[in-house]
Short mmCIF file of C-alpha atoms in Angstrom, two decimals:
data_model
loop_
_atom_site.label_atom_id
_atom_site.label_comp_id
_atom_site.label_asym_id
_atom_site.label_seq_id
_atom_site.Cartn_x
_atom_site.Cartn_y
_atom_site.Cartn_z
CA UNK A 10 90.29 80.61 110.46
CA UNK A 11 91.76 78.04 108.12
CA UNK A 12 94.94 80.09 107.93
CA UNK A 13 95.15 80.46 111.72
CA UNK A 14 94.60 76.74 112.20
CA UNK A 15 97.57 76.05 109.95
CA UNK A 16 99.71 78.58 111.82
CA UNK A 17 98.69 77.06 115.16
CA UNK A 18 99.49 73.56 113.98
CA UNK A 19 102.93 74.64 112.74
CA UNK A 20 103.64 76.54 115.98
CA UNK A 21 102.62 73.61 118.15
CA UNK A 22 104.65 71.20 116.04
CA UNK A 23 107.70 73.43 116.38
CA UNK A 24 107.23 73.51 120.15
CA UNK A 25 106.54 69.76 120.38
CA UNK A 26 102.95 70.21 121.56
CA UNK A 27 100.11 68.03 120.29
CA UNK A 28 97.28 70.01 118.73
CA UNK A 29 94.29 70.24 121.06
CA UNK A 30 96.28 69.48 124.22
CA UNK A 31 97.29 72.08 126.76
CA UNK A 32 100.02 70.72 129.07
CA UNK A 33 100.68 72.30 132.44
CA UNK A 34 103.11 75.19 131.97
CA UNK A 35 106.62 74.56 133.20
CA UNK A 36 109.09 77.33 134.12
CA UNK A 37 110.88 76.84 130.81
CA UNK A 38 107.56 76.90 128.94
CA UNK A 39 106.63 80.16 130.64
CA UNK A 40 109.92 81.68 129.55
CA UNK A 41 109.37 80.46 125.99
CA UNK A 42 105.87 81.94 125.95
CA UNK A 43 107.15 85.25 127.31
CA UNK A 44 109.67 85.45 124.45
CA UNK A 45 107.26 84.27 121.74
CA UNK A 46 106.96 86.88 118.95
CA UNK A 47 103.85 89.05 119.05
CA UNK A 48 101.76 87.60 116.23
CA UNK A 49 99.45 90.62 116.08
CA UNK A 50 102.41 92.99 115.88
CA UNK A 51 103.94 90.88 113.11
CA UNK A 52 100.68 90.96 111.14
CA UNK A 53 100.40 94.73 111.55
CA UNK A 54 103.99 95.08 110.33
CA UNK A 55 103.26 92.87 107.32
CA UNK A 56 99.91 94.53 106.54
CA UNK A 57 101.30 96.98 103.92
CA UNK A 58 102.99 94.07 102.11
CA UNK A 59 99.82 91.97 102.29
CA UNK A 60 97.83 94.91 100.88
CA UNK A 61 100.32 95.32 98.02
CA UNK A 62 100.10 91.60 97.22
CA UNK A 63 96.29 91.86 97.25
CA UNK A 64 96.37 94.69 94.68
CA UNK A 65 98.96 93.08 92.42
CA UNK A 66 97.79 90.90 89.51
CA UNK A 67 100.49 88.25 89.27
CA UNK A 68 99.46 87.16 85.78
CA UNK A 69 99.98 90.72 84.53
CA UNK A 70 103.39 90.88 86.18
CA UNK A 71 104.48 87.63 84.52
CA UNK A 72 103.13 88.83 81.17
CA UNK A 73 105.11 92.07 81.44
CA UNK A 74 108.30 90.16 82.22
CA UNK A 75 107.73 87.92 79.21
CA UNK A 76 107.23 91.01 77.04
CA UNK A 77 110.47 92.49 78.39
CA UNK A 78 112.32 89.31 77.46
CA UNK A 79 110.93 89.58 73.93
CA UNK A 80 111.95 93.23 73.71
CA UNK A 81 115.48 92.41 74.83
CA UNK A 82 115.66 89.79 72.09
CA UNK A 83 114.67 92.40 69.52
CA UNK A 84 117.31 94.80 70.83
CA UNK A 85 119.93 92.07 70.62
CA UNK A 86 119.01 91.38 66.99
CA UNK A 87 119.15 95.10 66.15
CA UNK A 88 122.60 95.38 67.75
CA UNK A 89 123.87 92.64 65.44
CA UNK A 90 122.53 94.58 62.44
CA UNK A 91 124.03 97.92 63.55
CA UNK A 92 127.18 96.48 65.08
CA UNK A 93 129.53 98.93 63.34
CA UNK A 94 127.51 102.09 64.01
CA UNK A 95 127.65 104.44 66.98
CA UNK A 96 124.05 103.46 67.70
CA UNK A 97 125.08 99.83 67.97
CA UNK A 98 127.84 100.69 70.44
CA UNK A 99 125.55 102.65 72.75
CA UNK A 100 122.85 100.00 72.52
CA UNK A 101 125.35 97.30 73.50
CA UNK A 102 126.07 99.21 76.71
CA UNK A 103 122.36 99.60 77.40
CA UNK A 104 121.72 95.93 76.57
CA UNK A 105 124.42 94.76 78.99
CA UNK A 106 122.97 96.74 81.91
CA UNK A 107 119.34 95.96 81.05
CA UNK A 108 120.07 92.26 80.60
CA UNK A 109 121.57 92.06 84.08
CA UNK A 110 118.57 93.82 85.60
CA UNK A 111 116.17 91.61 83.67
CA UNK A 112 118.00 88.47 84.78
CA UNK A 113 117.58 89.57 88.40
CA UNK A 114 113.88 90.23 87.75
CA UNK A 115 113.39 86.79 86.18
CA UNK A 116 115.15 85.16 89.14
CA UNK A 117 112.88 87.06 91.55
CA UNK A 118 109.83 85.97 89.55
CA UNK A 119 110.92 82.34 89.71
CA UNK A 120 111.50 82.61 93.46
CA UNK A 121 108.03 84.07 93.98
CA UNK A 122 106.45 81.41 91.79
CA UNK A 123 108.18 78.68 93.81
CA UNK A 124 107.24 80.28 97.14
CA UNK A 125 103.63 80.69 96.00
CA UNK A 126 103.39 77.01 95.05
CA UNK A 127 104.71 76.10 98.51
CA UNK A 128 102.28 78.47 100.23
CA UNK A 129 99.11 77.24 98.53
CA UNK A 130 100.24 73.68 99.16
CA UNK A 131 100.73 74.45 102.85
CA UNK A 132 97.32 76.13 103.07
CA UNK A 133 95.60 73.39 101.09
CA UNK A 134 94.38 75.80 98.41
CA UNK A 135 93.66 74.85 94.79
CA UNK A 136 96.57 75.26 92.39
CA UNK A 137 94.53 77.63 90.21
CA UNK A 138 94.23 80.10 93.10
CA UNK A 139 95.85 83.40 92.22
CA UNK A 140 98.01 85.29 94.77
CA UNK A 141 95.79 88.38 94.75
CA UNK A 142 92.75 86.23 95.62
CA UNK A 143 94.35 84.76 98.72
CA UNK A 144 96.06 87.95 99.85
CA UNK A 145 92.87 89.96 99.39
CA UNK A 146 91.07 87.61 101.80
CA UNK A 147 94.06 87.64 104.14
CA UNK A 148 94.19 91.45 104.04
CA UNK A 149 90.54 91.76 105.09
CA UNK A 150 91.06 89.11 107.75
CA UNK A 151 94.09 90.85 109.26
CA UNK A 152 92.26 94.20 109.39
CA UNK A 153 89.35 92.57 111.24
CA UNK A 154 91.72 90.69 113.55
CA UNK A 155 93.65 93.85 114.43
CA UNK A 156 90.42 95.70 115.21
CA UNK A 157 89.22 92.83 117.39
CA UNK A 158 92.57 92.68 119.17
CA UNK A 159 92.46 96.43 119.85
CA UNK A 160 88.95 96.11 121.27
CA UNK A 161 90.02 93.20 123.50
CA UNK A 162 93.03 95.12 124.80
CA UNK A 163 90.89 98.16 125.60
CA UNK A 164 88.30 95.93 127.28
CA UNK A 165 90.97 94.22 129.41
CA UNK A 166 92.33 97.62 130.44
CA UNK A 167 88.84 98.73 131.49
CA UNK A 168 88.42 95.57 133.57
CA UNK A 169 91.83 96.07 135.17
CA UNK A 170 91.02 99.69 135.99
CA UNK A 171 87.69 98.65 137.48
CA UNK A 172 89.45 96.04 139.63
CA UNK A 173 91.90 98.68 140.86
CA UNK A 174 89.04 100.98 141.81
CA UNK A 175 87.32 98.13 143.65
CA UNK A 176 90.53 97.47 145.63
CA UNK A 177 90.92 101.14 146.54
CA UNK A 178 87.32 101.33 147.66
CA UNK A 179 87.65 98.17 149.75
CA UNK A 180 90.78 99.63 151.38
CA UNK A 181 88.76 102.61 152.62
CA UNK A 182 89.03 104.90 149.64
CA UNK A 183 86.29 107.33 148.73
CA UNK A 184 84.51 107.67 145.41
CA UNK A 185 84.12 111.39 146.09
CA UNK A 186 87.74 112.25 146.82
CA UNK A 187 88.77 115.53 145.22
CA UNK A 188 91.98 116.09 143.32
CA UNK A 189 94.19 119.15 143.24
CA UNK A 190 91.74 120.82 140.87
CA UNK A 191 88.85 120.18 143.30
CA UNK A 192 87.16 117.89 140.78
CA UNK A 193 85.62 114.60 141.89
CA UNK A 194 86.18 111.33 140.00
CA UNK A 195 82.57 111.50 138.79
CA UNK A 196 83.06 114.89 137.17
CA UNK A 197 86.36 113.83 135.62
CA UNK A 198 84.79 110.63 134.23
CA UNK A 199 81.89 112.61 132.77
CA UNK A 200 84.25 115.21 131.27
CA UNK A 201 86.44 112.56 129.60
CA UNK A 202 83.46 110.52 128.40
CA UNK A 203 84.59 107.40 130.24
CA UNK A 204 81.22 105.64 130.44
CA UNK A 205 82.55 102.55 132.21
CA UNK A 206 84.05 104.59 135.07
CA UNK A 207 80.99 106.83 135.15
CA UNK A 208 78.62 103.89 135.56
CA UNK A 209 80.82 102.29 138.21
CA UNK A 210 81.04 105.49 140.23
CA UNK A 211 77.29 106.01 140.10
CA UNK A 212 76.71 102.40 141.15
CA UNK A 213 78.91 103.03 144.20
CA UNK A 214 77.14 106.21 145.25
CA UNK A 215 79.43 108.85 143.81
CA UNK A 216 78.08 112.38 144.17
#
Protein backbone atom coordinates (compact mmCIF):
# COMPACT_ATOMS: atom_id res chain seq x y z
CA UNK A 1 0.00 0.00 0.00
CA UNK A 2 2.88 2.33 0.78
CA UNK A 3 4.36 1.56 -2.62
CA UNK A 4 1.05 2.16 -4.41
CA UNK A 5 0.56 5.45 -2.58
CA UNK A 6 3.93 6.62 -3.86
CA UNK A 7 3.08 5.51 -7.40
CA UNK A 8 -0.28 7.28 -7.22
CA UNK A 9 1.31 10.47 -5.95
CA UNK A 10 3.89 10.44 -8.75
CA UNK A 11 1.22 9.70 -11.39
CA UNK A 12 -1.02 12.49 -10.16
CA UNK A 13 1.88 14.92 -10.00
CA UNK A 14 2.84 14.07 -13.57
CA UNK A 15 -0.75 14.68 -14.67
CA UNK A 16 -1.08 17.89 -12.63
CA UNK A 17 -3.76 16.47 -10.32
CA UNK A 18 -3.79 17.14 -6.59
CA UNK A 19 -3.76 13.98 -4.49
CA UNK A 20 -7.19 13.24 -3.04
CA UNK A 21 -9.08 15.35 -5.58
CA UNK A 22 -11.02 13.94 -8.48
CA UNK A 23 -11.80 16.66 -11.05
CA UNK A 24 -14.60 16.23 -13.56
CA UNK A 25 -13.24 14.37 -16.58
CA UNK A 26 -12.73 16.48 -19.68
CA UNK A 27 -12.58 15.05 -23.23
CA UNK A 28 -8.80 15.38 -23.20
CA UNK A 29 -8.62 13.73 -19.78
CA UNK A 30 -10.71 10.82 -21.04
CA UNK A 31 -8.33 10.37 -23.96
CA UNK A 32 -5.34 10.47 -21.61
CA UNK A 33 -6.95 7.87 -19.35
CA UNK A 34 -7.74 5.64 -22.32
CA UNK A 35 -4.07 5.71 -23.36
CA UNK A 36 -2.68 5.30 -19.84
CA UNK A 37 -0.44 2.19 -19.60
CA UNK A 38 -2.03 -0.86 -18.01
CA UNK A 39 -0.36 -0.93 -14.59
CA UNK A 40 -1.41 -4.52 -13.90
CA UNK A 41 -0.02 -5.66 -17.25
CA UNK A 42 3.23 -3.83 -16.54
CA UNK A 43 3.54 -5.51 -13.13
CA UNK A 44 2.86 -8.94 -14.65
CA UNK A 45 5.54 -8.25 -17.27
CA UNK A 46 8.01 -7.19 -14.57
CA UNK A 47 7.13 -10.07 -12.23
CA UNK A 48 9.97 -12.39 -13.37
CA UNK A 49 12.49 -9.57 -12.84
CA UNK A 50 11.01 -8.75 -9.43
CA UNK A 51 11.24 -12.44 -8.48
CA UNK A 52 14.89 -12.57 -9.59
CA UNK A 53 15.68 -9.46 -7.53
CA UNK A 54 13.95 -11.05 -4.53
CA UNK A 55 16.14 -14.17 -4.79
CA UNK A 56 19.39 -12.30 -5.36
CA UNK A 57 21.57 -11.41 -2.36
CA UNK A 58 23.11 -8.09 -3.36
CA UNK A 59 25.83 -8.26 -0.71
CA UNK A 60 27.01 -11.59 -2.14
CA UNK A 61 27.05 -10.14 -5.65
CA UNK A 62 29.17 -7.18 -4.54
CA UNK A 63 31.51 -9.52 -2.63
CA UNK A 64 31.99 -11.68 -5.72
CA UNK A 65 32.81 -8.64 -7.85
CA UNK A 66 35.36 -7.50 -5.27
CA UNK A 67 36.93 -10.97 -5.31
CA UNK A 68 37.10 -10.85 -9.11
CA UNK A 69 38.91 -7.52 -8.94
CA UNK A 70 41.42 -9.06 -6.54
CA UNK A 71 41.90 -12.05 -8.82
CA UNK A 72 42.52 -9.80 -11.80
CA UNK A 73 45.16 -7.98 -9.80
CA UNK A 74 46.90 -11.29 -9.08
CA UNK A 75 46.79 -12.22 -12.77
CA UNK A 76 48.28 -8.85 -13.69
CA UNK A 77 51.14 -9.38 -11.23
CA UNK A 78 51.78 -12.90 -12.59
CA UNK A 79 51.88 -11.56 -16.15
CA UNK A 80 54.65 -9.14 -15.15
CA UNK A 81 56.63 -12.06 -13.70
CA UNK A 82 56.15 -14.31 -16.76
CA UNK A 83 56.26 -11.52 -19.34
CA UNK A 84 58.75 -13.30 -21.62
CA UNK A 85 57.09 -16.73 -21.55
CA UNK A 86 54.39 -18.14 -23.81
CA UNK A 87 52.18 -18.37 -20.72
CA UNK A 88 52.58 -14.65 -20.14
CA UNK A 89 51.57 -13.89 -23.72
CA UNK A 90 48.38 -15.96 -23.57
CA UNK A 91 47.50 -14.57 -20.15
CA UNK A 92 47.88 -11.01 -21.45
CA UNK A 93 45.24 -11.76 -24.08
CA UNK A 94 42.95 -13.27 -21.47
CA UNK A 95 43.58 -10.37 -19.09
CA UNK A 96 42.68 -7.80 -21.74
CA UNK A 97 39.33 -9.44 -22.52
CA UNK A 98 38.52 -10.23 -18.88
CA UNK A 99 39.41 -6.71 -17.75
CA UNK A 100 36.99 -5.21 -20.25
CA UNK A 101 34.20 -7.53 -19.11
CA UNK A 102 34.97 -6.82 -15.47
CA UNK A 103 34.94 -3.07 -16.08
CA UNK A 104 31.46 -3.40 -17.60
CA UNK A 105 30.36 -5.46 -14.59
CA UNK A 106 31.71 -2.87 -12.14
CA UNK A 107 29.93 -0.10 -14.04
CA UNK A 108 26.68 -2.08 -13.91
CA UNK A 109 27.16 -2.63 -10.18
CA UNK A 110 27.67 1.08 -9.60
CA UNK A 111 24.56 1.90 -11.65
CA UNK A 112 22.48 -0.55 -9.62
CA UNK A 113 23.86 0.80 -6.36
CA UNK A 114 22.96 4.35 -7.41
CA UNK A 115 19.49 3.32 -8.61
CA UNK A 116 18.88 1.41 -5.38
CA UNK A 117 19.79 4.44 -3.27
CA UNK A 118 17.34 6.52 -5.30
CA UNK A 119 14.60 3.90 -4.98
CA UNK A 120 14.76 3.49 -1.20
CA UNK A 121 14.87 7.26 -0.87
CA UNK A 122 11.76 7.58 -3.03
CA UNK A 123 9.96 4.89 -1.02
CA UNK A 124 11.09 6.31 2.31
CA UNK A 125 12.82 3.09 3.33
CA UNK A 126 15.78 2.86 5.73
CA UNK A 127 19.20 2.99 4.10
CA UNK A 128 20.13 -0.38 5.63
CA UNK A 129 17.29 -2.07 3.71
CA UNK A 130 18.64 -4.69 1.34
CA UNK A 131 17.23 -5.05 -2.22
CA UNK A 132 16.12 -8.64 -1.69
CA UNK A 133 14.09 -7.58 1.37
CA UNK A 134 12.11 -4.97 -0.52
CA UNK A 135 11.70 -6.99 -3.71
CA UNK A 136 10.59 -10.06 -1.75
CA UNK A 137 7.75 -8.03 -0.23
CA UNK A 138 6.99 -6.46 -3.60
CA UNK A 139 6.95 -9.88 -5.27
CA UNK A 140 4.37 -11.23 -2.80
CA UNK A 141 2.35 -8.04 -3.16
CA UNK A 142 2.27 -8.19 -6.95
CA UNK A 143 1.18 -11.85 -6.91
CA UNK A 144 -1.70 -10.99 -4.56
CA UNK A 145 -2.60 -7.92 -6.61
CA UNK A 146 -2.68 -9.89 -9.86
CA UNK A 147 -4.92 -12.54 -8.29
CA UNK A 148 -7.26 -9.88 -6.94
CA UNK A 149 -7.35 -8.15 -10.32
CA UNK A 150 -8.18 -11.42 -12.07
CA UNK A 151 -11.00 -12.06 -9.60
CA UNK A 152 -12.37 -8.54 -10.13
CA UNK A 153 -12.29 -8.91 -13.91
CA UNK A 154 -14.11 -12.25 -13.73
CA UNK A 155 -16.65 -10.76 -11.33
CA UNK A 156 -17.28 -7.79 -13.62
CA UNK A 157 -17.76 -10.14 -16.57
CA UNK A 158 -20.31 -12.15 -14.58
CA UNK A 159 -22.20 -8.97 -13.71
CA UNK A 160 -22.13 -7.85 -17.34
CA UNK A 161 -23.40 -11.23 -18.51
CA UNK A 162 -26.17 -11.13 -15.92
CA UNK A 163 -27.18 -7.65 -17.11
CA UNK A 164 -27.31 -8.89 -20.71
CA UNK A 165 -29.55 -11.78 -19.69
CA UNK A 166 -31.82 -9.39 -17.80
CA UNK A 167 -32.12 -7.20 -20.91
CA UNK A 168 -32.93 -10.18 -23.13
CA UNK A 169 -35.56 -11.39 -20.69
CA UNK A 170 -37.13 -7.93 -20.45
CA UNK A 171 -37.25 -7.76 -24.26
CA UNK A 172 -39.40 -10.90 -24.33
CA UNK A 173 -36.73 -13.56 -24.37
CA UNK A 174 -37.26 -16.95 -22.79
CA UNK A 175 -35.10 -18.64 -20.18
CA UNK A 176 -36.07 -22.00 -21.69
CA UNK A 177 -35.14 -21.31 -25.30
CA UNK A 178 -33.41 -24.29 -26.90
CA UNK A 179 -30.31 -24.08 -29.03
CA UNK A 180 -29.40 -26.09 -32.10
CA UNK A 181 -28.46 -29.01 -29.88
CA UNK A 182 -31.88 -28.91 -28.17
CA UNK A 183 -30.28 -28.01 -24.86
CA UNK A 184 -31.80 -25.33 -22.63
CA UNK A 185 -29.70 -22.60 -20.99
CA UNK A 186 -30.25 -24.30 -17.62
CA UNK A 187 -28.74 -27.57 -18.82
CA UNK A 188 -25.83 -25.79 -20.48
CA UNK A 189 -25.13 -23.76 -17.32
CA UNK A 190 -25.23 -26.92 -15.20
CA UNK A 191 -22.95 -28.77 -17.65
CA UNK A 192 -20.36 -25.97 -17.68
CA UNK A 193 -20.52 -25.47 -13.91
CA UNK A 194 -21.51 -21.81 -14.25
CA UNK A 195 -23.11 -21.37 -10.83
CA UNK A 196 -23.94 -17.70 -11.30
CA UNK A 197 -25.92 -18.36 -14.50
CA UNK A 198 -27.47 -21.47 -12.96
CA UNK A 199 -28.76 -19.56 -9.93
CA UNK A 200 -30.07 -16.71 -12.10
CA UNK A 201 -31.92 -19.08 -14.41
CA UNK A 202 -33.51 -20.92 -11.50
CA UNK A 203 -34.53 -17.61 -9.91
CA UNK A 204 -36.30 -16.70 -13.16
CA UNK A 205 -38.18 -19.98 -13.45
CA UNK A 206 -36.00 -21.88 -15.89
CA UNK A 207 -37.10 -25.48 -16.41
